[in-house]
Every structure is written in C-alpha cells, then in structure tokens.
Amino acid sequence: MIPVLSRRALGRATLARHLLLERAPLDPETTVHDLLGLQAQVPAVPYTALWTRLADPDPTAASAALSARRLVRAATLRTTVHTLTAADALLLRPLVQPVMERTFAGTAWGRALRGHDITPVLAHAAALVAERPRTRAELAPLLAGRSGHLDAEALSWAFSYLVPVVQVTPRGLWGASGRAALTTLEHWLGRPVPELERGTALEEVVLRYLRAFGPAAVRDVQAWCGLTRLREVAERLRPRLRRFRGEDGAQLWDVPDGVLPGEDVPAPVRFLPEYDNATLGYAHRARVVADAEHIPLQGGPGGAVGTVLVDGLVSATWALHRTAGPGGTALLHVRPSLPLGAAAGDVETEGERLRAFLAPGAAGEVRLATA
C-alpha cells in the first residue's frame, strides 16, 4: 500500500529541505546549488532568501560569487530571472529553451515577429553584447533595419528570450545597483552552452527538484520549471524513486533518502522574500499557504516586501518602509491574514532581525497590524 502524506507532513518536508526549519551552516553557493536556484527577478530578493535560511548569512559572500561569475543571474525557470550556479545555468538554460520560445511567441513582440526568420538579427545582437553588455533599450536602435521593417523593440526582446543571456554585474550585487544589461551566457562564462542529452539532463533535474522540493507531483515539477510532459521522465525514474499519495489522492514522487520530518516538529517563524520558490515551486501550494484570504503584497521598492511563515504556513505579509536622509528610519509593517495568537511575539522578534539586516543602523521598529 502506498503511504498517504498529510498536507502538514508535506509542509514540514518542504520546510526541512528549504532550510526553513533550522538555519544551515552553509555558504551561499552551496545553498543556491542545493535549492536549484533562488528567484531573483528582483535583484535584492536572493539576499533575504539566504538570510532566512543560513546560520551565518554573509551577503558579501554571495555578492563576491556573482562578481567572480561562480553565480549568475539568468532567465531560466518559468522564464524568470534566477540566481544560479554557473554549472546549473548551463544545465537549465538549454532545457527551458522550449519554454522561452513558447512564452515569447505568446507576447505582443512575438506576434509581431511571427513568420519572420530573425536568426541573423539574433546573431548580430549576440556580437553586439559580446563587445560590451547592453540593455534592451540600447540594443533596439542598433538592431533597427537589420531585418527589413521589423519592430526593433520586438527584436531586442526576442534576443533576451531566445538566446541564452545573463544580466551582468553590478546589477544584483549587495549594496549596489545597475541596469539590466545583457551579454550571452557563453561570453560571460567563457564556455559554450552545452548540447545536452535531453533525456538524461531532465532526469537529473527532476531528481534534484525532488531532493529540494519533494515529495511532489509531476504537476509540481512542471509548475516550478515551466516544462511539460515530465510524467514520462518520472516513469523512467520509477525504480529510483519512492512513492506516496497526498490527501487529495495525487501521486507524489520522492528520492529514497529525502528528509521527512514528523508532523509535530516545531516550525519557527520565518520571513520570506517575494516570489520565494518555497511557495512558488508547486502547482498546489496548500502545503505552505494557510487557508485564509491573503493580503496582496504591497507595492514599493524591490526586495522590501514578502510573506511570513507561522507554524510552517504563509500567514502574513511584510513590507519595509524607509525614509530618506541622514536621520532616516526603517519601519517593518506586518499584516496578518489570520490571527497570529501566541506567535505574535516571535513574529516581532524575527521581524526585527530582518529589519536590522535590510536597513543596518537605521532606527525603527516592527509594527504588527491586527488580522
């Protein structure tokens, strides 16, 4: 008989594997590798993701790895920018090429270019960014006229979707800022994007996903990466996997030695950045999201909003509000989606740690709203 795992058991497994039950004595590069990337659409987000997971978080170490090109910022999973190890960028980018092409084809830019051979234009754009990194806005006028009367802006977007590229530093560095300037992954790393044996590479990625996110259904893997038709990959891996069922009857797959904490293992309060893969890495997110009418994340500067886990479930949102100037303050506002009860004190304590990390030296406090 296939064992059944409750929603709470699945949640505890996710927390353990995402280093959210206990902060880990790891370095940033190992963490990024083990989690198969950190969501990085907002440049500051990976630093908060590491802060909430590591026993001794050092943002300058992650920043140095980006500068040294051991970590890179590249659009891969779900066509969004992730911070990845260089090796994983080279592994994932060819695999998600169909996702990049499908997504681009559905955009206004893709529809504008439909039916046209833009291969020579993409090659020209690659040569231009090899000369020096350029933003899409800088590329567009340089591509104008390269392919008849095609829209130059659409061509610059096509390049960023259809060719493996990275966003170069200083964008993404700790305490720095920079434009979203692009160059090719091959040029940035000094090695070509490999031609992978697709079946073998997909099996490796599915196994690593399950190690970091499992137990999970095939639809969860597909939601995480954007690829489809992965059921056949799971079936090929069947002899190497163990199986469970969820409370809803869904078939769940897992690696044989995947950690499965008990349902009653305490889950400490954790603050997550926006778009964290611990919440986005599943098609069915009930394992990590409480049943409540959740308050949408507030707008504002990137990297200054997110969600709060209480007893392992998203139960609140947070936002850091700063005032400029020498006497500037930093106030961390927490808005619960449901009553926090006895956890309110822990939320305030953990919130103050985050506030001090994101705004070192700034006066302020944590303000907890009433659910």
CSV table of C-alpha atoms in Angstrom, one decimal, residues 15-349:
chain,number,residue,atom,x,y,z
A,15,LEU,CA,10.5,23.5,5.3
A,16,ALA,CA,13.2,21.0,6.1
A,17,ARG,CA,14.6,20.8,2.6
A,18,HIS,CA,14.4,24.5,2.1
A,19,LEU,CA,16.3,25.1,5.3
A,20,LEU,CA,13.4,26.8,6.9
A,21,LEU,CA,13.1,24.5,10.0
A,22,GLU,CA,16.7,25.1,11.1
A,23,ARG,CA,19.2,27.6,9.7
A,24,ALA,CA,22.0,25.8,8.0
A,25,PRO,CA,25.8,26.2,8.3
A,26,LEU,CA,26.2,26.5,4.6
A,27,ASP,CA,27.8,29.0,2.2
A,28,PRO,CA,25.7,30.9,-0.4
A,29,GLU,CA,27.0,28.9,-3.4
A,30,THR,CA,26.2,25.5,-1.8
A,31,THR,CA,22.7,26.8,-0.9
A,32,VAL,CA,22.0,28.1,-4.4
A,33,HIS,CA,23.1,24.7,-5.8
A,34,ASP,CA,21.1,22.6,-3.4
A,35,LEU,CA,17.9,24.6,-4.0
A,36,LEU,CA,18.5,24.7,-7.7
A,37,GLY,CA,18.5,28.4,-7.8
A,38,LEU,CA,16.9,31.3,-6.0
A,39,GLN,CA,14.2,33.5,-7.5
A,40,ALA,CA,15.9,36.8,-8.5
A,41,GLN,CA,13.5,38.8,-10.7
A,42,VAL,CA,14.0,41.5,-8.0
A,43,PRO,CA,17.8,41.8,-7.6
A,44,ALA,CA,17.7,42.1,-3.8
A,45,VAL,CA,15.5,39.1,-3.2
A,46,PRO,CA,18.2,36.3,-3.1
A,47,TYR,CA,19.9,38.0,-0.2
A,48,THR,CA,16.8,37.8,2.0
A,49,ALA,CA,16.2,34.3,0.9
A,50,LEU,CA,19.7,33.4,2.1
A,51,TRP,CA,19.4,35.4,5.3
A,52,THR,CA,16.3,33.4,6.3
A,53,ARG,CA,18.0,30.1,5.6
A,54,LEU,CA,21.6,30.3,6.7
A,55,ALA,CA,23.1,30.3,10.2
A,56,ASP,CA,25.8,32.9,9.3
A,57,PRO,CA,24.4,34.8,6.3
A,58,ASP,CA,27.1,36.9,4.6
A,59,PRO,CA,25.6,38.9,1.7
A,60,THR,CA,29.1,40.0,0.7
A,61,ALA,CA,30.0,36.3,0.0
A,62,ALA,CA,27.1,35.9,-2.4
A,63,SER,CA,27.9,39.2,-4.0
A,64,ALA,CA,31.5,38.1,-4.4
A,65,ALA,CA,30.4,34.9,-6.1
A,66,LEU,CA,28.4,36.9,-8.6
A,67,SER,CA,31.3,39.1,-9.3
A,68,ALA,CA,33.5,36.1,-9.8
A,69,ARG,CA,30.9,34.6,-12.1
A,70,ARG,CA,30.5,31.4,-10.0
A,71,LEU,CA,26.9,32.6,-9.6
A,72,VAL,CA,24.9,34.2,-12.4
A,73,ARG,CA,21.6,35.9,-12.9
A,74,ALA,CA,19.8,34.3,-15.9
A,75,ALA,CA,16.2,33.8,-17.1
A,76,THR,CA,15.5,30.1,-16.8
A,77,LEU,CA,12.8,28.6,-14.6
A,78,ARG,CA,9.3,29.9,-15.6
A,79,THR,CA,11.2,32.3,-17.9
A,80,THR,CA,12.0,34.4,-14.8
A,81,VAL,CA,15.4,35.6,-13.6
A,82,HIS,CA,17.1,33.2,-11.1
A,83,THR,CA,20.4,33.3,-9.3
A,84,LEU,CA,22.1,30.1,-10.2
A,85,THR,CA,25.4,28.4,-10.0
A,86,ALA,CA,27.3,28.7,-13.3
A,87,ALA,CA,27.0,25.0,-13.8
A,88,ASP,CA,23.3,25.0,-13.3
A,89,ALA,CA,22.8,27.9,-15.6
A,90,LEU,CA,24.5,25.8,-18.3
A,91,LEU,CA,22.3,22.8,-17.4
A,92,LEU,CA,19.0,24.5,-17.1
A,93,ARG,CA,19.0,27.1,-19.9
A,94,PRO,CA,19.1,24.6,-22.8
A,95,LEU,CA,16.3,22.6,-21.2
A,96,VAL,CA,14.0,25.5,-20.8
A,97,GLN,CA,14.5,26.8,-24.4
A,98,PRO,CA,11.1,25.5,-25.4
A,99,VAL,CA,9.5,27.4,-22.5
A,100,MET,CA,11.3,30.6,-23.5
A,101,GLU,CA,10.2,30.2,-27.2
A,102,ARG,CA,6.6,29.3,-26.3
A,103,THR,CA,6.3,32.2,-23.8
A,104,PHE,CA,7.9,34.7,-26.2
A,105,ALA,CA,5.6,33.6,-29.1
A,106,GLY,CA,2.6,34.5,-26.9
A,107,THR,CA,3.8,38.0,-26.3
A,108,ALA,CA,2.9,41.1,-28.4
A,109,TRP,CA,6.6,41.1,-29.5
A,110,GLY,CA,6.4,37.5,-30.5
A,111,ARG,CA,3.2,38.0,-32.5
A,112,ALA,CA,4.8,41.0,-34.3
A,113,LEU,CA,7.7,38.8,-35.5
A,114,ARG,CA,5.7,35.7,-36.3
A,115,GLY,CA,6.6,34.1,-39.6
A,116,HIS,CA,9.9,36.0,-40.0
A,117,ASP,CA,13.4,34.5,-39.9
A,118,ILE,CA,15.3,36.6,-37.3
A,119,THR,CA,18.2,34.2,-36.9
A,120,PRO,CA,20.7,36.7,-38.5
A,121,VAL,CA,19.5,39.5,-36.2
A,122,LEU,CA,19.9,37.4,-33.1
A,123,ALA,CA,23.5,36.6,-34.2
A,124,HIS,CA,24.2,40.3,-34.7
A,125,ALA,CA,22.7,41.1,-31.2
A,126,ALA,CA,25.0,38.4,-29.7
A,127,ALA,CA,28.0,40.0,-31.3
A,128,LEU,CA,27.0,43.5,-30.0
A,129,VAL,CA,26.6,42.3,-26.4
A,130,ALA,CA,29.9,40.5,-26.7
A,131,GLU,CA,31.5,43.9,-27.4
A,132,ARG,CA,30.0,45.2,-24.2
A,133,PRO,CA,26.9,44.4,-22.2
A,134,ARG,CA,23.8,46.3,-23.3
A,135,THR,CA,20.3,46.8,-22.1
A,136,ARG,CA,17.4,46.0,-24.4
A,137,ALA,CA,16.8,49.7,-24.8
A,138,GLU,CA,20.4,50.1,-26.1
A,139,LEU,CA,20.1,47.1,-28.4
A,140,ALA,CA,16.9,48.2,-30.1
A,141,PRO,CA,18.2,51.1,-32.2
A,142,LEU,CA,21.3,49.0,-33.1
A,143,LEU,CA,19.0,46.3,-34.5
A,144,ALA,CA,16.7,48.7,-36.4
A,145,GLY,CA,16.9,48.0,-40.1
A,146,ARG,CA,18.7,44.7,-39.7
A,147,SER,CA,15.7,42.7,-40.9
A,148,GLY,CA,13.5,44.9,-43.1
A,149,HIS,CA,11.0,46.9,-41.3
A,150,LEU,CA,10.6,44.6,-38.3
A,151,ASP,CA,10.0,46.3,-34.9
A,152,ALA,CA,13.4,46.9,-33.3
A,153,GLU,CA,12.0,46.8,-29.8
A,154,ALA,CA,10.4,43.4,-30.5
A,155,LEU,CA,13.8,42.2,-31.9
A,156,SER,CA,15.6,43.3,-28.7
A,157,TRP,CA,13.0,41.3,-26.6
A,158,ALA,CA,13.4,38.3,-28.9
A,159,PHE,CA,17.1,38.3,-28.2
A,160,SER,CA,16.6,38.3,-24.4
A,161,TYR,CA,14.1,35.4,-24.6
A,162,LEU,CA,15.5,33.3,-27.4
A,163,VAL,CA,19.3,33.5,-26.8
A,164,PRO,CA,20.9,32.3,-23.5
A,165,VAL,CA,21.8,35.6,-21.8
A,166,VAL,CA,22.7,36.8,-18.3
A,167,GLN,CA,22.2,40.1,-16.5
A,168,VAL,CA,25.7,41.2,-15.7
A,169,THR,CA,27.0,42.8,-12.6
A,170,PRO,CA,26.9,45.3,-10.9
A,171,ARG,CA,23.2,44.5,-11.1
A,172,GLY,CA,22.4,42.0,-8.4
A,173,LEU,CA,25.4,42.9,-6.1
A,174,TRP,CA,24.8,43.6,-2.4
A,175,GLY,CA,24.6,47.3,-1.7
A,176,ALA,CA,25.0,48.2,-5.4
A,177,SER,CA,22.7,48.9,-8.3
A,178,GLY,CA,22.9,48.6,-12.1
A,179,ARG,CA,20.9,48.5,-15.2
A,180,ALA,CA,19.6,45.2,-16.6
A,181,ALA,CA,22.5,44.9,-19.1
A,182,LEU,CA,22.8,41.7,-21.0
A,183,THR,CA,25.5,39.6,-22.5
A,184,THR,CA,25.4,36.0,-23.6
A,185,LEU,CA,25.9,33.2,-21.1
A,186,GLU,CA,28.7,31.8,-23.3
A,187,HIS,CA,30.6,35.1,-23.3
A,188,TRP,CA,30.1,35.7,-19.6
A,189,LEU,CA,31.3,32.3,-18.5
A,190,GLY,CA,33.9,31.8,-21.2
A,191,ARG,CA,32.5,28.4,-22.2
A,192,PRO,CA,29.8,27.4,-24.7
A,193,VAL,CA,26.3,26.4,-23.6
A,194,PRO,CA,26.4,22.6,-24.0
A,195,GLU,CA,24.3,20.4,-26.2
A,196,LEU,CA,22.8,18.2,-23.6
A,197,GLU,CA,21.5,14.7,-23.9
A,198,ARG,CA,18.0,15.9,-23.1
A,199,GLY,CA,16.6,12.8,-21.5
A,200,THR,CA,19.5,12.3,-19.1
A,201,ALA,CA,19.6,16.0,-18.2
A,202,LEU,CA,15.8,16.1,-17.5
A,203,GLU,CA,16.2,13.1,-15.2
A,204,GLU,CA,19.0,14.9,-13.3
A,205,VAL,CA,16.9,18.0,-12.9
A,206,VAL,CA,13.8,16.1,-11.7
A,207,LEU,CA,15.8,14.1,-9.2
A,208,ARG,CA,17.3,17.4,-7.9
A,209,TYR,CA,13.9,19.0,-7.7
A,210,LEU,CA,12.6,16.2,-5.7
A,211,ARG,CA,15.5,16.3,-3.3
A,212,ALA,CA,14.9,20.0,-2.7
A,213,PHE,CA,11.1,20.2,-3.0
A,214,GLY,CA,9.7,16.7,-2.6
A,215,PRO,CA,7.6,14.7,-2.1
A,216,ALA,CA,5.9,16.3,-5.1
A,217,ALA,CA,3.6,15.5,-8.0
A,218,VAL,CA,4.6,15.8,-11.6
A,219,ARG,CA,2.4,18.9,-12.0
A,220,ASP,CA,4.5,20.5,-9.2
A,221,VAL,CA,7.8,19.9,-11.1
A,222,GLN,CA,6.2,21.3,-14.2
A,223,ALA,CA,4.9,24.4,-12.4
A,224,TRP,CA,8.4,25.0,-10.9
A,225,CYS,CA,10.2,24.9,-14.2
A,226,GLY,CA,7.6,25.6,-16.9
A,227,LEU,CA,8.3,22.4,-18.8
A,228,THR,CA,5.6,19.9,-19.7
A,229,ARG,CA,5.3,16.2,-20.4
A,230,LEU,CA,7.5,15.3,-17.4
A,231,ARG,CA,5.3,12.3,-16.4
A,232,GLU,CA,7.3,10.1,-18.8
A,233,VAL,CA,10.5,11.3,-17.1
A,234,ALA,CA,9.1,10.3,-13.7
A,235,GLU,CA,8.0,7.0,-15.0
A,236,ARG,CA,11.6,6.3,-16.3
A,237,LEU,CA,12.8,7.2,-12.8
A,238,ARG,CA,10.3,5.0,-11.0
A,239,PRO,CA,12.8,2.3,-10.0
A,240,ARG,CA,14.9,5.0,-8.3
A,241,LEU,CA,12.1,6.8,-6.5
A,242,ARG,CA,9.7,6.1,-3.7
A,243,ARG,CA,6.0,7.0,-4.0
A,244,PHE,CA,3.4,8.5,-1.7
A,245,ARG,CA,-0.1,9.8,-2.1
A,246,GLY,CA,-1.4,13.2,-0.9
A,247,GLU,CA,-4.7,13.6,1.0
A,248,ASP,CA,-6.3,14.6,-2.4
A,249,GLY,CA,-5.2,11.3,-3.9
A,250,ALA,CA,-2.4,12.8,-6.0
A,251,GLN,CA,0.6,10.6,-6.8
A,252,LEU,CA,3.7,12.0,-5.2
A,253,TRP,CA,7.3,11.1,-6.0
A,254,ASP,CA,10.4,11.4,-3.9
A,255,VAL,CA,14.1,10.5,-3.7
A,256,PRO,CA,14.7,7.5,-1.5
A,257,ASP,CA,16.6,9.4,1.2
A,258,GLY,CA,14.5,12.6,1.2
A,259,VAL,CA,14.0,14.1,4.6
A,260,LEU,CA,10.5,13.6,6.1
A,261,PRO,CA,10.2,15.3,9.5
A,262,GLY,CA,7.4,14.4,11.8
A,263,GLU,CA,4.2,16.4,11.5
A,264,ASP,CA,4.7,17.7,15.1
A,265,VAL,CA,8.2,19.1,14.5
A,266,PRO,CA,8.0,22.8,15.6
A,267,ALA,CA,8.3,25.2,12.7
A,268,PRO,CA,9.8,28.6,13.7
A,269,VAL,CA,8.6,31.9,12.3
A,270,ARG,CA,10.3,32.7,9.0
A,271,PHE,CA,10.2,35.8,6.8
A,272,LEU,CA,10.4,35.0,3.1
A,273,PRO,CA,11.1,37.4,0.2
A,274,GLU,CA,8.6,38.0,-2.6
A,275,TYR,CA,8.4,35.1,-5.1
A,276,ASP,CA,10.4,32.7,-2.9
A,277,ASN,CA,10.5,29.2,-4.6
A,278,ALA,CA,9.4,27.6,-1.3
A,279,THR,CA,5.9,29.0,-2.1
A,280,LEU,CA,6.1,29.2,-5.9
A,281,GLY,CA,7.7,25.9,-6.6
A,282,TYR,CA,4.5,23.9,-6.6
A,283,ALA,CA,1.3,23.7,-8.6
A,284,HIS,CA,-0.7,23.1,-5.4
A,285,ARG,CA,0.6,25.3,-2.7
A,286,ALA,CA,-1.6,24.3,0.2
A,287,ARG,CA,1.4,22.7,2.0
A,288,VAL,CA,2.9,26.1,2.6
A,289,VAL,CA,0.0,28.5,2.3
A,290,ALA,CA,-2.6,28.8,5.1
A,291,ASP,CA,-6.3,28.8,4.2
A,292,ALA,CA,-7.1,32.4,4.5
A,293,GLU,CA,-8.0,35.5,2.5
A,294,HIS,CA,-4.4,36.6,2.0
A,295,ILE,CA,-3.5,40.3,1.8
A,296,PRO,CA,-1.7,41.0,-1.5
A,297,LEU,CA,2.0,42.1,-1.3
A,298,GLN,CA,2.3,45.8,-1.1
A,299,GLY,CA,4.0,47.8,-3.8
A,300,GLY,CA,7.2,49.7,-3.4
A,301,PRO,CA,10.9,49.2,-4.0
A,302,GLY,CA,12.0,45.8,-4.9
A,303,GLY,CA,13.3,43.5,-2.2
A,304,ALA,CA,11.3,45.2,0.5
A,305,VAL,CA,8.2,43.0,0.7
A,306,GLY,CA,7.4,39.4,1.3
A,307,THR,CA,5.5,36.8,3.3
A,308,VAL,CA,5.7,35.4,6.8
A,309,LEU,CA,5.5,31.7,7.7
A,310,VAL,CA,3.8,30.9,11.0
A,311,ASP,CA,3.7,27.2,12.0
A,312,GLY,CA,5.0,26.5,8.5
A,313,LEU,CA,2.3,28.3,6.6
A,314,VAL,CA,2.1,31.7,4.9
A,315,SER,CA,0.0,33.7,7.4
A,316,ALA,CA,1.0,37.3,6.8
A,317,THR,CA,2.8,39.7,4.5
A,318,TRP,CA,5.5,42.2,5.4
A,319,ALA,CA,6.8,45.4,3.9
A,320,LEU,CA,9.8,47.6,4.8
A,321,HIS,CA,9.2,51.3,4.6
A,322,ARG,CA,12.2,53.7,4.7
A,323,THR,CA,12.5,57.4,4.9
A,324,ALA,CA,15.5,59.0,3.2
A,325,GLY,CA,18.1,61.3,4.7
A,326,PRO,CA,20.7,61.1,7.5
A,327,GLY,CA,18.1,60.5,10.1
A,328,GLY,CA,16.1,58.1,8.0
A,329,THR,CA,14.0,55.4,9.6
A,330,ALA,CA,13.1,51.9,8.6
A,331,LEU,CA,9.7,50.5,9.7
A,332,LEU,CA,8.7,46.9,9.1
A,333,HIS,CA,5.0,46.5,8.8
A,334,VAL,CA,3.5,43.1,9.2
A,335,ARG,CA,-0.1,42.5,8.1
A,336,PRO,CA,-1.6,39.1,9.2
A,337,SER,CA,-4.1,37.2,7.1
A,338,LEU,CA,-5.4,35.5,10.2
A,339,PRO,CA,-4.8,35.8,13.9
A,340,LEU,CA,-1.3,35.1,15.0
A,341,GLY,CA,-2.1,34.3,18.6
A,342,ALA,CA,0.9,33.3,20.7
A,343,ALA,CA,3.2,33.5,17.7
A,344,ALA,CA,2.9,37.3,17.6
A,345,GLY,CA,5.9,37.8,19.8
A,346,ASP,CA,8.1,35.6,17.6
A,347,VAL,CA,6.9,37.4,14.5
A,348,GLU,CA,8.0,40.7,16.1
A,349,THR,CA,11.4,39.3,17.1
